[in-house]
PDB file of C-alpha atoms and ligand atoms in Angstrom:
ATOM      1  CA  UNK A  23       3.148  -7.955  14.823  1.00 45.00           C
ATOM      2  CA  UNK A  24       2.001  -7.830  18.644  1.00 54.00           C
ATOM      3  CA  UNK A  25       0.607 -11.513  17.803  1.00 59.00           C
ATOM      4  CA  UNK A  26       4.375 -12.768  17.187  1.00 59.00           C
ATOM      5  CA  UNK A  27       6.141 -11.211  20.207  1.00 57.00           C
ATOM      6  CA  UNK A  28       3.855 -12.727  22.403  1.00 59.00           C
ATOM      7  CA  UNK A  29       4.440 -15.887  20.875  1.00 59.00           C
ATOM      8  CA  UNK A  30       8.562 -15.771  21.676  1.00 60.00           C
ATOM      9  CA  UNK A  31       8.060 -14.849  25.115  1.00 63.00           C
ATOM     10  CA  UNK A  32       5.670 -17.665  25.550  1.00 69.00           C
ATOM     11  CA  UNK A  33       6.312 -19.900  23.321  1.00 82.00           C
ATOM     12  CA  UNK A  34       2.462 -20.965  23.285  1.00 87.00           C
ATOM     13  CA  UNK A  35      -0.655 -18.333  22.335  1.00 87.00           C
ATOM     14  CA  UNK A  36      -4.280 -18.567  22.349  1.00 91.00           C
ATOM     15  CA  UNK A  37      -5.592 -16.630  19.146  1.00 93.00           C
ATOM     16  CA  UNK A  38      -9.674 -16.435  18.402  1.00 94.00           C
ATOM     17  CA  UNK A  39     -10.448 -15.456  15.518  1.00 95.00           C
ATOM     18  CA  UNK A  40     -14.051 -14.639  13.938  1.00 95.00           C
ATOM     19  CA  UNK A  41     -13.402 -15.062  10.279  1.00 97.00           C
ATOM     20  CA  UNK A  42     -11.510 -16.804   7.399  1.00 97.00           C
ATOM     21  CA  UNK A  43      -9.831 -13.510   6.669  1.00 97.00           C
ATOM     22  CA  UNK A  44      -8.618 -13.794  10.216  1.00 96.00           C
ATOM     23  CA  UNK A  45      -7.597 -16.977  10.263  1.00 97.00           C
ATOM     24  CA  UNK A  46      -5.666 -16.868   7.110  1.00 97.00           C
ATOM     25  CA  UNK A  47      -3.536 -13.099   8.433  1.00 97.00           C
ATOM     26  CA  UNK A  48      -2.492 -15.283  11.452  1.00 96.00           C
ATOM     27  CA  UNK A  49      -1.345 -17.975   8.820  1.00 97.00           C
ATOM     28  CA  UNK A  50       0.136 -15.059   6.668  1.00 97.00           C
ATOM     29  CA  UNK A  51       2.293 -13.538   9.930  1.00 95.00           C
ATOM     30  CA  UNK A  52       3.659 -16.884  10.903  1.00 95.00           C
ATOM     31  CA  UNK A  53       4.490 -17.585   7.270  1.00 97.00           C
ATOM     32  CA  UNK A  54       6.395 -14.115   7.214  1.00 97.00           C
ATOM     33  CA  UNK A  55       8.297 -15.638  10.500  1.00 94.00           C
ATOM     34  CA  UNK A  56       9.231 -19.063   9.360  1.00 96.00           C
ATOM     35  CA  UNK A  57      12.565 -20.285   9.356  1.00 96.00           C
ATOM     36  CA  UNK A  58      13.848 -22.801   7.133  1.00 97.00           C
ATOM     37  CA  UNK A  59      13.732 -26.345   9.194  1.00 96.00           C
ATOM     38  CA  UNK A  60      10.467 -25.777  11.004  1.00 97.00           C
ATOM     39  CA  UNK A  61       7.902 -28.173  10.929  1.00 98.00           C
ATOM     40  CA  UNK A  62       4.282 -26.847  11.425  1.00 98.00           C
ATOM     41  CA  UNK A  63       1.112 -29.389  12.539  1.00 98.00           C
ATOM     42  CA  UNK A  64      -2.012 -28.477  11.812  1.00 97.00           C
ATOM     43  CA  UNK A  65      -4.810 -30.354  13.884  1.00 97.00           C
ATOM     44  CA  UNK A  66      -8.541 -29.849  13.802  1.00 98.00           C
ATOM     45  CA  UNK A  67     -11.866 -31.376  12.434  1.00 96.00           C
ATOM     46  CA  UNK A  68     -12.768 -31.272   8.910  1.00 95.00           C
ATOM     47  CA  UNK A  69     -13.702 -27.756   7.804  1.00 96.00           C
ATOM     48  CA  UNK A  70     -12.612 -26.281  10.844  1.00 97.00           C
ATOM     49  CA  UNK A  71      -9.955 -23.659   8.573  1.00 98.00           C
ATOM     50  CA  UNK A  72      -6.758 -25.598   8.482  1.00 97.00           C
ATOM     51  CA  UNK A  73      -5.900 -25.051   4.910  1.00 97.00           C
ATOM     52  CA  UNK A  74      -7.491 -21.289   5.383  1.00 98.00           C
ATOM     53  CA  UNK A  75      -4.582 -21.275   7.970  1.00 98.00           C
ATOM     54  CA  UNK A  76      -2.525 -22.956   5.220  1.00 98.00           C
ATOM     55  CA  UNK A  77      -2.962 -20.638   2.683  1.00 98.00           C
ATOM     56  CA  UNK A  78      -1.954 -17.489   4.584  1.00 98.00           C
ATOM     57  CA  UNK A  79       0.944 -18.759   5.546  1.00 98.00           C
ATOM     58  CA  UNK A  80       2.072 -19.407   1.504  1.00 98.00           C
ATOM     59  CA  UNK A  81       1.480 -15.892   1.352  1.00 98.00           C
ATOM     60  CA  UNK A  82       3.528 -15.187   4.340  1.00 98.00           C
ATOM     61  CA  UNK A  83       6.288 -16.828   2.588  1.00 98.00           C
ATOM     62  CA  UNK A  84       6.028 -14.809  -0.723  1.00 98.00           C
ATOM     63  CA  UNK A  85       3.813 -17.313  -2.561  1.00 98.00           C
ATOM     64  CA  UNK A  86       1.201 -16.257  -5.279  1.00 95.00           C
ATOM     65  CA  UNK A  87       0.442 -19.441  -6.839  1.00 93.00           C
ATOM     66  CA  UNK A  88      -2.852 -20.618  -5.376  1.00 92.00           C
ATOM     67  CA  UNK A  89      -2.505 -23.151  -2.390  1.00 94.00           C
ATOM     68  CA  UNK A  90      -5.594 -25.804  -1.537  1.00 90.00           C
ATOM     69  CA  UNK A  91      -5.379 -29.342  -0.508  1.00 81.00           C
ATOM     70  CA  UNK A  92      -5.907 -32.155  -3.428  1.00 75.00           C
ATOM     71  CA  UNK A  93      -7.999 -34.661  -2.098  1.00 74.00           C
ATOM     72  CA  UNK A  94      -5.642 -37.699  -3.166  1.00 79.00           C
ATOM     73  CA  UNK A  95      -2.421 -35.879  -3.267  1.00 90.00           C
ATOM     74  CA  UNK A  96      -0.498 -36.069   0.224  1.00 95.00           C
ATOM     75  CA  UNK A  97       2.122 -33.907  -0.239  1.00 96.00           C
ATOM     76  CA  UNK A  98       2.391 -30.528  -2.447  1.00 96.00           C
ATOM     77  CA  UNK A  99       5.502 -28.605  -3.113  1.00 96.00           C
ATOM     78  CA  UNK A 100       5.639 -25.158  -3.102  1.00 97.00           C
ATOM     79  CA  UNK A 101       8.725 -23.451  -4.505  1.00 97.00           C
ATOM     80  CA  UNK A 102       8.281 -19.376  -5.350  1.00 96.00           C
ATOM     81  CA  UNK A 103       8.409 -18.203  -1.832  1.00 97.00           C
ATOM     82  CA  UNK A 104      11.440 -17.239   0.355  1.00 97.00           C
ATOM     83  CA  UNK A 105      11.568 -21.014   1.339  1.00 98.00           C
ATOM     84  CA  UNK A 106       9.682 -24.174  -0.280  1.00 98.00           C
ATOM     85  CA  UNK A 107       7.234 -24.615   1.668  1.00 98.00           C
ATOM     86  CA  UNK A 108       6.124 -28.631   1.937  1.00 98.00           C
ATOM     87  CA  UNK A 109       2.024 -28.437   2.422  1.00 97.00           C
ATOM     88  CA  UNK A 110       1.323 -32.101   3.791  1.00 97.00           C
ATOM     89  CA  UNK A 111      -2.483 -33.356   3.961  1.00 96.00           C
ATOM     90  CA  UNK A 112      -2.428 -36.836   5.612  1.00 96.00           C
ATOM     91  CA  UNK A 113      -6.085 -36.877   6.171  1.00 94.00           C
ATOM     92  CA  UNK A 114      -6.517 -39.542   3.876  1.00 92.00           C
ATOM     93  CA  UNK A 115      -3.353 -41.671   4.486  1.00 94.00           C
ATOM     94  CA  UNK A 116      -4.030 -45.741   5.197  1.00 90.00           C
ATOM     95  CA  UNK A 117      -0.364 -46.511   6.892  1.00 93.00           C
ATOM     96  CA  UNK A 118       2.362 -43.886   7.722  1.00 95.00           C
ATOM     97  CA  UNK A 119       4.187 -46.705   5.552  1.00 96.00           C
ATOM     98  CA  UNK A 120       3.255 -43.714   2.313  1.00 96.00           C
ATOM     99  CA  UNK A 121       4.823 -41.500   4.506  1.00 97.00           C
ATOM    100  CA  UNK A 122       8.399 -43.265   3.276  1.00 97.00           C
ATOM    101  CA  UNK A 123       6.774 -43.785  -0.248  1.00 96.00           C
ATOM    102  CA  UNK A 124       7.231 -40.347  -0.684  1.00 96.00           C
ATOM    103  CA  UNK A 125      10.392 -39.731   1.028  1.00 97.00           C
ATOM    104  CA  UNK A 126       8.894 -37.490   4.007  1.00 98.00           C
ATOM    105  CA  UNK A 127      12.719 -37.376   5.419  1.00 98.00           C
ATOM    106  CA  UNK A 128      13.682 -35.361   2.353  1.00 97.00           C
ATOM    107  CA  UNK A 129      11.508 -32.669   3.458  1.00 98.00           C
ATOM    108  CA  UNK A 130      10.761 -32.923   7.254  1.00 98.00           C
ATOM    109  CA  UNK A 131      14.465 -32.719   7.393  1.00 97.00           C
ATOM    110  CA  UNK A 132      15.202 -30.361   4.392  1.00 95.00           C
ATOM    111  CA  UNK A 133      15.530 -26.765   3.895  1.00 95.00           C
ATOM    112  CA  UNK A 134      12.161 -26.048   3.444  1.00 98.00           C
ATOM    113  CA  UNK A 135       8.775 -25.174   5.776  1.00 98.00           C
ATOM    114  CA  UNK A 136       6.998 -27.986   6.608  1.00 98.00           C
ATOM    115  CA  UNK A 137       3.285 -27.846   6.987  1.00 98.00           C
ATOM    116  CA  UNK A 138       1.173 -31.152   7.865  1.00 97.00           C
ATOM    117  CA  UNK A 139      -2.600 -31.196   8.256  1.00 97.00           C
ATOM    118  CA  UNK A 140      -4.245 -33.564  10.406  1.00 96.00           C
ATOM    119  CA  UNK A 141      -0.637 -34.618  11.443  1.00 97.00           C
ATOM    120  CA  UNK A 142      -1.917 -36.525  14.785  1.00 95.00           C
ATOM    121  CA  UNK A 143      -2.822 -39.274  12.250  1.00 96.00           C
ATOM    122  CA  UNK A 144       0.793 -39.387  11.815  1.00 97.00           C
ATOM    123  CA  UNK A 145       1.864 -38.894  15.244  1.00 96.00           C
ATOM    124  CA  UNK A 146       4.699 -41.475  15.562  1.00 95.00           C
ATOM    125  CA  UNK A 147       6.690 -40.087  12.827  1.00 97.00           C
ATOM    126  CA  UNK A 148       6.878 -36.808  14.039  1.00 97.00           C
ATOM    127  CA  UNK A 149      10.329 -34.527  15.191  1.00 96.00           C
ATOM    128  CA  UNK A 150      10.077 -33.404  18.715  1.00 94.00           C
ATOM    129  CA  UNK A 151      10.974 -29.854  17.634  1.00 94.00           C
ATOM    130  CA  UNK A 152       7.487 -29.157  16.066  1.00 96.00           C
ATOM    131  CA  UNK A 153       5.223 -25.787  16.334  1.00 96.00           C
ATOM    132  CA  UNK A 154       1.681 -27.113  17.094  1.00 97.00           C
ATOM    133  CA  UNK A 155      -1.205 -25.611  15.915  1.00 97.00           C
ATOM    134  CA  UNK A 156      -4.875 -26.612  17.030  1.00 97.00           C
ATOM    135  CA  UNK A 157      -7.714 -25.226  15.569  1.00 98.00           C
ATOM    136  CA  UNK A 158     -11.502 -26.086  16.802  1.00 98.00           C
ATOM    137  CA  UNK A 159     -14.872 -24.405  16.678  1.00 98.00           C
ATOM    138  CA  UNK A 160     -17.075 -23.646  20.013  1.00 96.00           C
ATOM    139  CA  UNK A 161     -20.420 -23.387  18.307  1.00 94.00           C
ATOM    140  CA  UNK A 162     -21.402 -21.040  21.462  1.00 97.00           C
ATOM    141  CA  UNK A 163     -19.478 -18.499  20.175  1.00 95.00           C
ATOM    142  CA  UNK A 164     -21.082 -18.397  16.619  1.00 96.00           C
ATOM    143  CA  UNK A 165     -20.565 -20.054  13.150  1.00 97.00           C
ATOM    144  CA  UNK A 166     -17.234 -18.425  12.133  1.00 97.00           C
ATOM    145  CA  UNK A 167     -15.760 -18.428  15.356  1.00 96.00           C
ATOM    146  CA  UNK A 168     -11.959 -20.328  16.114  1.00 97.00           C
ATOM    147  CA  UNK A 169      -9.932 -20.596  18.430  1.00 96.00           C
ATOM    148  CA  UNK A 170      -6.343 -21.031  17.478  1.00 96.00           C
ATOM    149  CA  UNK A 171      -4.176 -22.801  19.611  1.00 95.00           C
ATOM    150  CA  UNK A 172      -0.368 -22.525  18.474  1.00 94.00           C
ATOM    151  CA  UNK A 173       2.493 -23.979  20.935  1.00 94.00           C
ATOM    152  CA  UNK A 174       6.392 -23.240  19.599  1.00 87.00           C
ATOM    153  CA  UNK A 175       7.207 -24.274  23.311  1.00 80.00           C
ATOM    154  CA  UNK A 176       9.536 -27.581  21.790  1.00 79.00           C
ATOM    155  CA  UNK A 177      11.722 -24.876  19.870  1.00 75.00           C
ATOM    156  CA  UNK A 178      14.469 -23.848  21.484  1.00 58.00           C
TER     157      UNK A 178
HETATM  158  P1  ADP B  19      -9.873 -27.767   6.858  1.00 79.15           P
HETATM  159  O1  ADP B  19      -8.645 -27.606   5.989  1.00 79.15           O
HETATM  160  O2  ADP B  19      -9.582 -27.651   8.318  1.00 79.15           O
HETATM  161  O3  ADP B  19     -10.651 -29.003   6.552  1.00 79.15           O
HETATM  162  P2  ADP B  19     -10.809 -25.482   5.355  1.00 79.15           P
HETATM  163  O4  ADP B  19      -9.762 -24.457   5.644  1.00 79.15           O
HETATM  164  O5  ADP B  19     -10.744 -26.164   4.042  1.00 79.15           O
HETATM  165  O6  ADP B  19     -10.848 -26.547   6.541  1.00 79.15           O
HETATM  166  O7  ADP B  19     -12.247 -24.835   5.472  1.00 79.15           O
HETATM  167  C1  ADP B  19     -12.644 -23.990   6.502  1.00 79.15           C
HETATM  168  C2  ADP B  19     -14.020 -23.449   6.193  1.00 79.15           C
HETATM  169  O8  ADP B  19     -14.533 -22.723   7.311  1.00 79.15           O
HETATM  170  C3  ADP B  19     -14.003 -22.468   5.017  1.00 79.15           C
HETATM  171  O9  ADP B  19     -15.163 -22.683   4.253  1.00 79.15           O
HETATM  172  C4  ADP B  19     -14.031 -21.115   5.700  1.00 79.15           C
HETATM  173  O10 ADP B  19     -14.635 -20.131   4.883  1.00 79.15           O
HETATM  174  C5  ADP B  19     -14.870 -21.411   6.937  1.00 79.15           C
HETATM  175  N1  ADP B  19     -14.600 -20.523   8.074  1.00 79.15           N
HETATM  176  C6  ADP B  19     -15.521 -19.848   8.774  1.00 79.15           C
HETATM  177  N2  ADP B  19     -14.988 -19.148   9.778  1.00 79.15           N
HETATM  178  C7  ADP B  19     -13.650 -19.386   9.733  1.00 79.15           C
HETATM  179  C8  ADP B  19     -12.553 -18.944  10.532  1.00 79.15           C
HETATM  180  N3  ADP B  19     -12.690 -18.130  11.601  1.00 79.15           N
HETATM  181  N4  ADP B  19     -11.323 -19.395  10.186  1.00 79.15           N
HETATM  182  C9  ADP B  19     -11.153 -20.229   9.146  1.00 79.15           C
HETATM  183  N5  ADP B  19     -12.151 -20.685   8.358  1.00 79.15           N
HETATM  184  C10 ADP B  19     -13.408 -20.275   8.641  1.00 79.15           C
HETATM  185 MG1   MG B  20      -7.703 -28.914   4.625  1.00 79.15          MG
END
């Protein structure tokens, strides 16, 4: 995918896309990429397609079973697919304190995919070596419109 060589060269690309569909491919080609290790941030306001993003990227990884984001549940695990894949929602988290609860080491740290929506709310926990995605509306450029910011530039 043209998407994915630009994004080794770079290290950082600037995707727009104009529908969920779209949204969710991109997830589904940088599931199909993933490495065991890598830790993936999803940032963005509410409704703006993070878990659309999310669930392309289970399929990426070879998962059927179907992915969403629990409203009290922070962390699902994911274990059909060429790699667990670790889909964190913080959104609701009080203290990173339930971050340890739940043993986040195991995982950001394991041999799995790590995935974390609205991870800036748990900035100070997280690995230098991170692929950052932003995702934000511009309502200028119509309802379904995003713009997908994704920076790999900490990877090596
Ligand atoms: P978040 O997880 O960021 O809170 P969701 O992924 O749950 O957001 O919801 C995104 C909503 O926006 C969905 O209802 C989806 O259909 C809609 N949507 C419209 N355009 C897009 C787009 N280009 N990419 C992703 N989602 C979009
Ligand atoms: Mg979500």
């Amino acid at each position: 995918m043209e998407i994915l060589a630009v994004l080794k060269k770079e290290g950082r690309i600037l995707a727009e896309t104009m529908s969920p569909e779209e949204t969710f491919t991109l997830g589904e080609a940088l599931g199909r990429e993933a490495s065991a290790g890598q830790i993936f941030t999803l940032t963005g306001d509410l409704g703006v397609g993070k878990t659309v993003f999310t669930q392309g990227f289970a399929k990426g990884l070879g998962i059927v079973e179907t992915v969403n984001s629990p409203t009290f549940t922070i962390l699902q695990i994911y274990e059909e697919g060429r790699l667990p894949l670790y889909h964190f929602d913080v959104y609701r988290i009080g203290d990173v304190e339930e971050m340890d609860e739940i043993g986040y080491e195991d995982y950001f740290y394991g041999d799995g995919v790590c995935l974390i929506e609205w991870a800036d709310l748990i900035e100070e926990i997280l690995p230098e070596q991170l692929v950052r995605i932003s995702v934000e509306k511009d309502p200028e450029k119509g309802f379904d419109y995003r713009r997908v910011e994704i920076d790999r530039r900490s990877l090596r």
